[in-house]
Amino acid sequence: MNILLLGSGGREHAMAWKMVQSHHCDQLFIAPGNAGTSAFGQNLSIEVTDFTAIKQACIEHSIDMLVVGPEEPLVRGIYDFFQEDAELTHIIVVGPSAAAAQLEGSKAFSKKFMQRHGIPTAAYAEFTADSFEAGKAYIGAHSLPVVLKADGLAAGKGVVIATTTEEALQVFEEMIVGKQFGAASEKVVIEAFLAGIEVSVFALTNGQSYHIIGHAKDYKRIGEGDTGPNTGGMGCVSPVPFMNHSFMQKVEERIIRPTVSGLAQENLKYHGFIFFGLMNINGEPFVIEYNCRMGDPETEVVLPRLKTDLVALFAAMDNGTLEDANISFDERSAATIMAVSGGYPGDYEKNKSITLPAANSIANDTMVFHAGTRQAGEMVLTNGGRVLAVTCYGNNIADAAAKSRAILADIHFEGMYFRKDIGYEFPC
Ligand code: AMP
Ligand code: GLY
């Protein structure tokens, strides 16, 4: 099979690494990819939302399978674009339809979906410019902290946890009246704050059956000890010791099964990953959010632990045999640590030269996944806030994280920063 993978982050480098291990994968193309993905296939200089150029590439390279990394093309309807075009319908698309991608693309849609299917989540209400005064009154009467969410995609910046009523009112006004995120904040979801430990579970589904392909704990804050502003994720560990059989049973019974059967009941076409962003509140799981894609950097620990052939799973998802697939995991723990540009998640500079350890000096239980990098001749340059994700296996999380830190000590670029405490809650 010839495969086209869309995206350019650490998630896509990890997917490329995993997919080329499959004997079903003949040729891999990545659009646009990064300096790391080019080791596994051919990078194509195409943006992930340029559907016309993606179509041309599919025809030119006889693509059999399209794997969509990030959410934007999914929310914009790439699945439907392929279904509706006679020249593309034969291509297996890994990702949901636009209607189903609203689970991520619209917070209000996902909250209503959860309500319809009795899926545990925070209490909420939604408001628009027409109900602005009612929204202010709702905030005035709400306990603190209170969570405000722009309805649509807002590049990870649309969620604010306000600790005072004044702050919440100000944010609400900026979103609705100030149109802070344009159409994405015409509607705002206001919801109760859930205090607990945030974890992520990943499933692959064809809208009828599903398989859990892994879980992880992400470290979102920039600073050690979980301090400072939120980022896209500074590191991840898997498996998470407290996500034991009893917790995962609750997740399946109360969240995953009702979600997948809800998709089927509502005829929402879904052939891809569902990322369940959960809050574990004293052993009880609640949904914080759905994403219609894999996580980044969660993928960088989930795929290294997945022993099953990913391309075969995608094919099984497409031909209705997903239920029969055997999923097996590496027994070892995995940790990934992100090296980021100085200043991230605020302003940062790009184009810093990266010194990487020689490939033959890296043990085979280590993977240096590229995120924001680009190749410039012989040099690899920084090209984003999150630059590299270093994943190691270990006997336990502490062991895996220590190995990742040791590799990072041999990686350099101007302004490089990484958290040294990824996995700190799990000392052995
Ligand atoms: P979301 O885009 O909905 O995932 O929100 C971004 C982040 O905000 C989440 O990863 C959580 O860390 C936090 N968050 C969102 N909703 C809540 C909530 N109801 N209670 C506590 N934290 C939340
Ligand atoms: N690491 C969080 C995300 O991918 O949304």
JSON list of C-alpha atoms in Angstrom, two decimals, residues 142-303:
[
{"chain": "A", "resi": 142, "resn": "HIS", "atom": "CA", "xyz": [-21.23, 30.11, 39.26]},
{"chain": "A", "resi": 143, "resn": "SER", "atom": "CA", "xyz": [-18.81, 28.61, 41.77]},
{"chain": "A", "resi": 144, "resn": "LEU", "atom": "CA", "xyz": [-15.08, 29.23, 41.23]},
{"chain": "A", "resi": 145, "resn": "PRO", "atom": "CA", "xyz": [-12.95, 28.39, 39.40]},
{"chain": "A", "resi": 146, "resn": "VAL", "atom": "CA", "xyz": [-15.16, 28.44, 36.32]},
{"chain": "A", "resi": 147, "resn": "VAL", "atom": "CA", "xyz": [-14.11, 27.21, 32.87]},
{"chain": "A", "resi": 148, "resn": "LEU", "atom": "CA", "xyz": [-14.86, 29.18, 29.68]},
{"chain": "A", "resi": 149, "resn": "LYS", "atom": "CA", "xyz": [-14.43, 27.53, 26.28]},
{"chain": "A", "resi": 150, "resn": "ALA", "atom": "CA", "xyz": [-14.69, 29.05, 22.83]},
{"chain": "A", "resi": 151, "resn": "ASP", "atom": "CA", "xyz": [-16.95, 26.68, 20.91]},
{"chain": "A", "resi": 152, "resn": "GLY", "atom": "CA", "xyz": [-14.74, 26.20, 17.85]},
{"chain": "A", "resi": 153, "resn": "LEU", "atom": "CA", "xyz": [-11.08, 25.45, 17.12]},
{"chain": "A", "resi": 154, "resn": "ALA", "atom": "CA", "xyz": [-8.85, 28.16, 18.57]},
{"chain": "A", "resi": 155, "resn": "ALA", "atom": "CA", "xyz": [-5.34, 26.71, 18.17]},
{"chain": "A", "resi": 156, "resn": "GLY", "atom": "CA", "xyz": [-5.36, 25.40, 21.75]},
{"chain": "A", "resi": 157, "resn": "LYS", "atom": "CA", "xyz": [-5.97, 28.86, 23.22]},
{"chain": "A", "resi": 158, "resn": "GLY", "atom": "CA", "xyz": [-9.75, 28.80, 23.53]},
{"chain": "A", "resi": 159, "resn": "VAL", "atom": "CA", "xyz": [-10.02, 27.45, 27.10]},
{"chain": "A", "resi": 160, "resn": "VAL", "atom": "CA", "xyz": [-9.67, 29.71, 30.14]},
{"chain": "A", "resi": 161, "resn": "ILE", "atom": "CA", "xyz": [-9.91, 28.60, 33.75]},
{"chain": "A", "resi": 162, "resn": "ALA", "atom": "CA", "xyz": [-10.99, 31.77, 35.57]},
{"chain": "A", "resi": 163, "resn": "THR", "atom": "CA", "xyz": [-10.36, 32.00, 39.28]},
{"chain": "A", "resi": 164, "resn": "THR", "atom": "CA", "xyz": [-12.42, 35.15, 39.89]},
{"chain": "A", "resi": 165, "resn": "THR", "atom": "CA", "xyz": [-15.86, 36.21, 38.64]},
{"chain": "A", "resi": 166, "resn": "GLU", "atom": "CA", "xyz": [-14.35, 39.45, 37.27]},
{"chain": "A", "resi": 167, "resn": "GLU", "atom": "CA", "xyz": [-11.82, 37.51, 35.18]},
{"chain": "A", "resi": 168, "resn": "ALA", "atom": "CA", "xyz": [-14.55, 35.18, 33.91]},
{"chain": "A", "resi": 169, "resn": "LEU", "atom": "CA", "xyz": [-16.77, 38.13, 32.92]},
{"chain": "A", "resi": 170, "resn": "GLN", "atom": "CA", "xyz": [-13.86, 39.79, 31.13]},
{"chain": "A", "resi": 171, "resn": "VAL", "atom": "CA", "xyz": [-12.93, 36.64, 29.21]},
{"chain": "A", "resi": 172, "resn": "PHE", "atom": "CA", "xyz": [-16.59, 36.06, 28.33]},
{"chain": "A", "resi": 173, "resn": "GLU", "atom": "CA", "xyz": [-16.89, 39.61, 26.95]},
{"chain": "A", "resi": 174, "resn": "GLU", "atom": "CA", "xyz": [-13.64, 39.29, 24.97]},
{"chain": "A", "resi": 175, "resn": "MET", "atom": "CA", "xyz": [-14.83, 36.05, 23.42]},
{"chain": "A", "resi": 176, "resn": "ILE", "atom": "CA", "xyz": [-18.42, 37.07, 22.58]},
{"chain": "A", "resi": 177, "resn": "VAL", "atom": "CA", "xyz": [-18.33, 40.85, 22.10]},
{"chain": "A", "resi": 178, "resn": "GLY", "atom": "CA", "xyz": [-14.63, 41.24, 21.21]},
{"chain": "A", "resi": 179, "resn": "LYS", "atom": "CA", "xyz": [-14.86, 38.20, 18.87]},
{"chain": "A", "resi": 180, "resn": "GLN", "atom": "CA", "xyz": [-11.45, 37.13, 20.18]},
{"chain": "A", "resi": 181, "resn": "PHE", "atom": "CA", "xyz": [-11.44, 33.90, 18.17]},
{"chain": "A", "resi": 182, "resn": "GLY", "atom": "CA", "xyz": [-13.72, 35.09, 15.34]},
{"chain": "A", "resi": 183, "resn": "ALA", "atom": "CA", "xyz": [-16.46, 32.58, 14.49]},
{"chain": "A", "resi": 184, "resn": "ALA", "atom": "CA", "xyz": [-14.91, 30.09, 16.96]},
{"chain": "A", "resi": 185, "resn": "SER", "atom": "CA", "xyz": [-16.00, 32.25, 19.93]},
{"chain": "A", "resi": 186, "resn": "GLU", "atom": "CA", "xyz": [-19.45, 33.27, 18.69]},
{"chain": "A", "resi": 187, "resn": "LYS", "atom": "CA", "xyz": [-20.63, 30.57, 21.05]},
{"chain": "A", "resi": 188, "resn": "VAL", "atom": "CA", "xyz": [-19.08, 30.00, 24.47]},
{"chain": "A", "resi": 189, "resn": "VAL", "atom": "CA", "xyz": [-19.43, 26.99, 26.75]},
{"chain": "A", "resi": 190, "resn": "ILE", "atom": "CA", "xyz": [-19.25, 27.76, 30.45]},
{"chain": "A", "resi": 191, "resn": "GLU", "atom": "CA", "xyz": [-18.60, 24.73, 32.59]},
{"chain": "A", "resi": 192, "resn": "ALA", "atom": "CA", "xyz": [-17.81, 23.58, 36.09]},
{"chain": "A", "resi": 193, "resn": "PHE", "atom": "CA", "xyz": [-14.17, 23.07, 37.02]},
{"chain": "A", "resi": 194, "resn": "LEU", "atom": "CA", "xyz": [-13.25, 19.43, 37.59]},
{"chain": "A", "resi": 195, "resn": "ALA", "atom": "CA", "xyz": [-10.47, 18.87, 40.11]},
{"chain": "A", "resi": 196, "resn": "GLY", "atom": "CA", "xyz": [-8.57, 15.65, 39.52]},
{"chain": "A", "resi": 197, "resn": "ILE", "atom": "CA", "xyz": [-5.75, 14.09, 37.52]},
{"chain": "A", "resi": 198, "resn": "GLU", "atom": "CA", "xyz": [-5.92, 14.52, 33.76]},
{"chain": "A", "resi": 199, "resn": "VAL", "atom": "CA", "xyz": [-5.25, 11.45, 31.61]},
{"chain": "A", "resi": 200, "resn": "SER", "atom": "CA", "xyz": [-5.81, 10.44, 27.99]},
{"chain": "A", "resi": 201, "resn": "VAL", "atom": "CA", "xyz": [-7.17, 7.25, 26.47]},
{"chain": "A", "resi": 202, "resn": "PHE", "atom": "CA", "xyz": [-6.92, 6.44, 22.75]},
{"chain": "A", "resi": 203, "resn": "ALA", "atom": "CA", "xyz": [-9.21, 4.21, 20.74]},
{"chain": "A", "resi": 204, "resn": "LEU", "atom": "CA", "xyz": [-9.42, 3.29, 17.10]},
{"chain": "A", "resi": 205, "resn": "THR", "atom": "CA", "xyz": [-12.99, 2.88, 15.87]},
{"chain": "A", "resi": 206, "resn": "ASN", "atom": "CA", "xyz": [-14.96, 2.33, 12.69]},
{"chain": "A", "resi": 207, "resn": "GLY", "atom": "CA", "xyz": [-18.06, 3.72, 14.36]},
{"chain": "A", "resi": 208, "resn": "GLN", "atom": "CA", "xyz": [-19.31, 0.22, 15.23]},
{"chain": "A", "resi": 209, "resn": "SER", "atom": "CA", "xyz": [-16.55, -1.47, 17.19]},
{"chain": "A", "resi": 210, "resn": "TYR", "atom": "CA", "xyz": [-13.38, -0.12, 18.77]},
{"chain": "A", "resi": 211, "resn": "HIS", "atom": "CA", "xyz": [-10.03, -1.08, 20.23]},
{"chain": "A", "resi": 212, "resn": "ILE", "atom": "CA", "xyz": [-8.17, 0.78, 22.91]},
{"chain": "A", "resi": 213, "resn": "ILE", "atom": "CA", "xyz": [-4.68, 1.31, 21.54]},
{"chain": "A", "resi": 214, "resn": "GLY", "atom": "CA", "xyz": [-3.16, 2.91, 24.61]},
{"chain": "A", "resi": 215, "resn": "HIS", "atom": "CA", "xyz": [-3.32, 5.54, 27.29]},
{"chain": "A", "resi": 216, "resn": "ALA", "atom": "CA", "xyz": [-0.98, 8.20, 28.66]},
{"chain": "A", "resi": 217, "resn": "LYS", "atom": "CA", "xyz": [-0.50, 11.05, 31.08]},
{"chain": "A", "resi": 218, "resn": "ASP", "atom": "CA", "xyz": [0.54, 14.33, 29.50]},
{"chain": "A", "resi": 219, "resn": "TYR", "atom": "CA", "xyz": [2.39, 17.14, 31.31]},
{"chain": "A", "resi": 220, "resn": "LYS", "atom": "CA", "xyz": [0.84, 20.31, 29.94]},
{"chain": "A", "resi": 221, "resn": "ARG", "atom": "CA", "xyz": [2.44, 23.10, 31.95]},
{"chain": "A", "resi": 222, "resn": "ILE", "atom": "CA", "xyz": [5.73, 24.65, 30.88]},
{"chain": "A", "resi": 223, "resn": "GLY", "atom": "CA", "xyz": [7.30, 24.64, 34.33]},
{"chain": "A", "resi": 224, "resn": "GLU", "atom": "CA", "xyz": [8.52, 21.89, 36.62]},
{"chain": "A", "resi": 225, "resn": "GLY", "atom": "CA", "xyz": [6.07, 20.88, 39.33]},
{"chain": "A", "resi": 226, "resn": "ASP", "atom": "CA", "xyz": [3.23, 21.63, 36.87]},
{"chain": "A", "resi": 227, "resn": "THR", "atom": "CA", "xyz": [3.60, 25.39, 37.06]},
{"chain": "A", "resi": 228, "resn": "GLY", "atom": "CA", "xyz": [3.30, 28.23, 34.55]},
{"chain": "A", "resi": 229, "resn": "PRO", "atom": "CA", "xyz": [1.29, 28.50, 31.35]},
{"chain": "A", "resi": 230, "resn": "ASN", "atom": "CA", "xyz": [-0.25, 25.60, 29.45]},
{"chain": "A", "resi": 231, "resn": "THR", "atom": "CA", "xyz": [1.56, 24.21, 26.41]},
{"chain": "A", "resi": 232, "resn": "GLY", "atom": "CA", "xyz": [0.65, 21.62, 23.79]},
{"chain": "A", "resi": 233, "resn": "GLY", "atom": "CA", "xyz": [2.36, 19.07, 26.08]},
{"chain": "A", "resi": 234, "resn": "MET", "atom": "CA", "xyz": [5.87, 18.91, 27.53]},
{"chain": "A", "resi": 235, "resn": "GLY", "atom": "CA", "xyz": [6.13, 15.17, 27.95]},
{"chain": "A", "resi": 236, "resn": "CYS", "atom": "CA", "xyz": [4.14, 11.99, 28.48]},
{"chain": "A", "resi": 237, "resn": "VAL", "atom": "CA", "xyz": [4.34, 8.68, 30.25]},
{"chain": "A", "resi": 238, "resn": "SER", "atom": "CA", "xyz": [2.63, 5.33, 29.59]},
{"chain": "A", "resi": 239, "resn": "PRO", "atom": "CA", "xyz": [1.29, 3.14, 31.10]},
{"chain": "A", "resi": 240, "resn": "VAL", "atom": "CA", "xyz": [-0.03, 5.22, 33.98]},
{"chain": "A", "resi": 241, "resn": "PRO", "atom": "CA", "xyz": [0.13, 3.21, 37.21]},
{"chain": "A", "resi": 242, "resn": "PHE", "atom": "CA", "xyz": [-3.27, 4.32, 38.54]},
{"chain": "A", "resi": 243, "resn": "MET", "atom": "CA", "xyz": [-5.03, 3.58, 35.24]},
{"chain": "A", "resi": 244, "resn": "ASN", "atom": "CA", "xyz": [-5.52, 0.03, 36.42]},
{"chain": "A", "resi": 245, "resn": "HIS", "atom": "CA", "xyz": [-8.04, -2.55, 35.31]},
{"chain": "A", "resi": 246, "resn": "SER", "atom": "CA", "xyz": [-10.83, -1.20, 37.50]},
{"chain": "A", "resi": 247, "resn": "PHE", "atom": "CA", "xyz": [-10.39, 2.41, 36.29]},
{"chain": "A", "resi": 248, "resn": "MET", "atom": "CA", "xyz": [-10.14, 1.34, 32.64]},
{"chain": "A", "resi": 249, "resn": "GLN", "atom": "CA", "xyz": [-13.29, -0.78, 33.02]},
{"chain": "A", "resi": 250, "resn": "LYS", "atom": "CA", "xyz": [-15.17, 2.31, 34.17]},
{"chain": "A", "resi": 251, "resn": "VAL", "atom": "CA", "xyz": [-13.73, 4.26, 31.22]},
{"chain": "A", "resi": 252, "resn": "GLU", "atom": "CA", "xyz": [-14.93, 1.60, 28.78]},
{"chain": "A", "resi": 253, "resn": "GLU", "atom": "CA", "xyz": [-18.37, 1.11, 30.31]},
{"chain": "A", "resi": 254, "resn": "ARG", "atom": "CA", "xyz": [-19.25, 4.71, 31.03]},
{"chain": "A", "resi": 255, "resn": "ILE", "atom": "CA", "xyz": [-17.40, 6.55, 28.29]},
{"chain": "A", "resi": 256, "resn": "ILE", "atom": "CA", "xyz": [-16.00, 4.59, 25.35]},
{"chain": "A", "resi": 257, "resn": "ARG", "atom": "CA", "xyz": [-18.91, 2.23, 24.69]},
{"chain": "A", "resi": 258, "resn": "PRO", "atom": "CA", "xyz": [-21.60, 4.93, 24.97]},
{"chain": "A", "resi": 259, "resn": "THR", "atom": "CA", "xyz": [-19.53, 7.19, 22.71]},
{"chain": "A", "resi": 260, "resn": "VAL", "atom": "CA", "xyz": [-19.11, 4.57, 19.98]},
{"chain": "A", "resi": 261, "resn": "SER", "atom": "CA", "xyz": [-22.75, 3.45, 20.19]},
{"chain": "A", "resi": 262, "resn": "GLY", "atom": "CA", "xyz": [-23.78, 7.14, 20.19]},
{"chain": "A", "resi": 263, "resn": "LEU", "atom": "CA", "xyz": [-21.86, 7.65, 16.95]},
{"chain": "A", "resi": 264, "resn": "ALA", "atom": "CA", "xyz": [-23.62, 4.63, 15.41]},
{"chain": "A", "resi": 265, "resn": "GLN", "atom": "CA", "xyz": [-27.09, 5.70, 16.64]},
{"chain": "A", "resi": 266, "resn": "GLU", "atom": "CA", "xyz": [-26.61, 9.19, 15.25]},
{"chain": "A", "resi": 267, "resn": "ASN", "atom": "CA", "xyz": [-25.15, 7.90, 11.98]},
{"chain": "A", "resi": 268, "resn": "LEU", "atom": "CA", "xyz": [-21.94, 9.87, 12.46]},
{"chain": "A", "resi": 269, "resn": "LYS", "atom": "CA", "xyz": [-19.31, 8.27, 10.20]},
{"chain": "A", "resi": 270, "resn": "TYR", "atom": "CA", "xyz": [-16.14, 7.65, 12.14]},
{"chain": "A", "resi": 271, "resn": "HIS", "atom": "CA", "xyz": [-13.13, 5.73, 10.84]},
{"chain": "A", "resi": 272, "resn": "GLY", "atom": "CA", "xyz": [-10.23, 6.83, 12.98]},
{"chain": "A", "resi": 273, "resn": "PHE", "atom": "CA", "xyz": [-8.82, 7.69, 16.36]},
{"chain": "A", "resi": 274, "resn": "ILE", "atom": "CA", "xyz": [-10.81, 9.04, 19.26]},
{"chain": "A", "resi": 275, "resn": "PHE", "atom": "CA", "xyz": [-8.79, 10.76, 21.97]},
{"chain": "A", "resi": 276, "resn": "PHE", "atom": "CA", "xyz": [-10.67, 10.79, 25.26]},
{"chain": "A", "resi": 277, "resn": "GLY", "atom": "CA", "xyz": [-9.31, 13.61, 27.44]},
{"chain": "A", "resi": 278, "resn": "LEU", "atom": "CA", "xyz": [-10.38, 12.53, 30.92]},
{"chain": "A", "resi": 279, "resn": "MET", "atom": "CA", "xyz": [-10.30, 13.76, 34.48]},
{"chain": "A", "resi": 280, "resn": "ASN", "atom": "CA", "xyz": [-9.81, 11.07, 37.10]},
{"chain": "A", "resi": 281, "resn": "ILE", "atom": "CA", "xyz": [-11.68, 12.31, 40.16]},
{"chain": "A", "resi": 282, "resn": "ASN", "atom": "CA", "xyz": [-10.99, 9.93, 43.03]},
{"chain": "A", "resi": 283, "resn": "GLY", "atom": "CA", "xyz": [-11.03, 6.95, 40.66]},
{"chain": "A", "resi": 284, "resn": "GLU", "atom": "CA", "xyz": [-14.10, 8.11, 38.71]},
{"chain": "A", "resi": 285, "resn": "PRO", "atom": "CA", "xyz": [-13.56, 9.14, 35.05]},
{"chain": "A", "resi": 286, "resn": "PHE", "atom": "CA", "xyz": [-15.17, 12.26, 33.51]},
{"chain": "A", "resi": 287, "resn": "VAL", "atom": "CA", "xyz": [-14.71, 13.55, 29.95]},
{"chain": "A", "resi": 288, "resn": "ILE", "atom": "CA", "xyz": [-12.94, 16.90, 29.68]},
{"chain": "A", "resi": 289, "resn": "GLU", "atom": "CA", "xyz": [-12.82, 16.82, 25.90]},
{"chain": "A", "resi": 290, "resn": "TYR", "atom": "CA", "xyz": [-12.87, 14.64, 22.83]},
{"chain": "A", "resi": 291, "resn": "ASN", "atom": "CA", "xyz": [-10.29, 14.99, 20.08]},
{"chain": "A", "resi": 292, "resn": "CYS", "atom": "CA", "xyz": [-10.75, 13.38, 16.68]},
{"chain": "A", "resi": 293, "resn": "ARG", "atom": "CA", "xyz": [-7.04, 12.56, 16.32]},
{"chain": "A", "resi": 294, "resn": "MET", "atom": "CA", "xyz": [-4.12, 11.21, 18.30]},
{"chain": "A", "resi": 295, "resn": "GLY", "atom": "CA", "xyz": [-2.43, 13.40, 20.91]},
{"chain": "A", "resi": 296, "resn": "ASP", "atom": "CA", "xyz": [0.97, 14.99, 20.67]},
{"chain": "A", "resi": 297, "resn": "PRO", "atom": "CA", "xyz": [3.17, 14.03, 22.56]},
{"chain": "A", "resi": 298, "resn": "GLU", "atom": "CA", "xyz": [0.90, 11.13, 23.65]},
{"chain": "A", "resi": 299, "resn": "THR", "atom": "CA", "xyz": [1.49, 9.36, 20.32]},
{"chain": "A", "resi": 300, "resn": "GLU", "atom": "CA", "xyz": [5.22, 9.34, 21.04]},
{"chain": "A", "resi": 301, "resn": "VAL", "atom": "CA", "xyz": [4.63, 6.95, 23.98]},
{"chain": "A", "resi": 302, "resn": "VAL", "atom": "CA", "xyz": [1.46, 5.16, 22.82]},
{"chain": "A", "resi": 303, "resn": "LEU", "atom": "CA", "xyz": [2.78, 3.92, 19.46]}
]
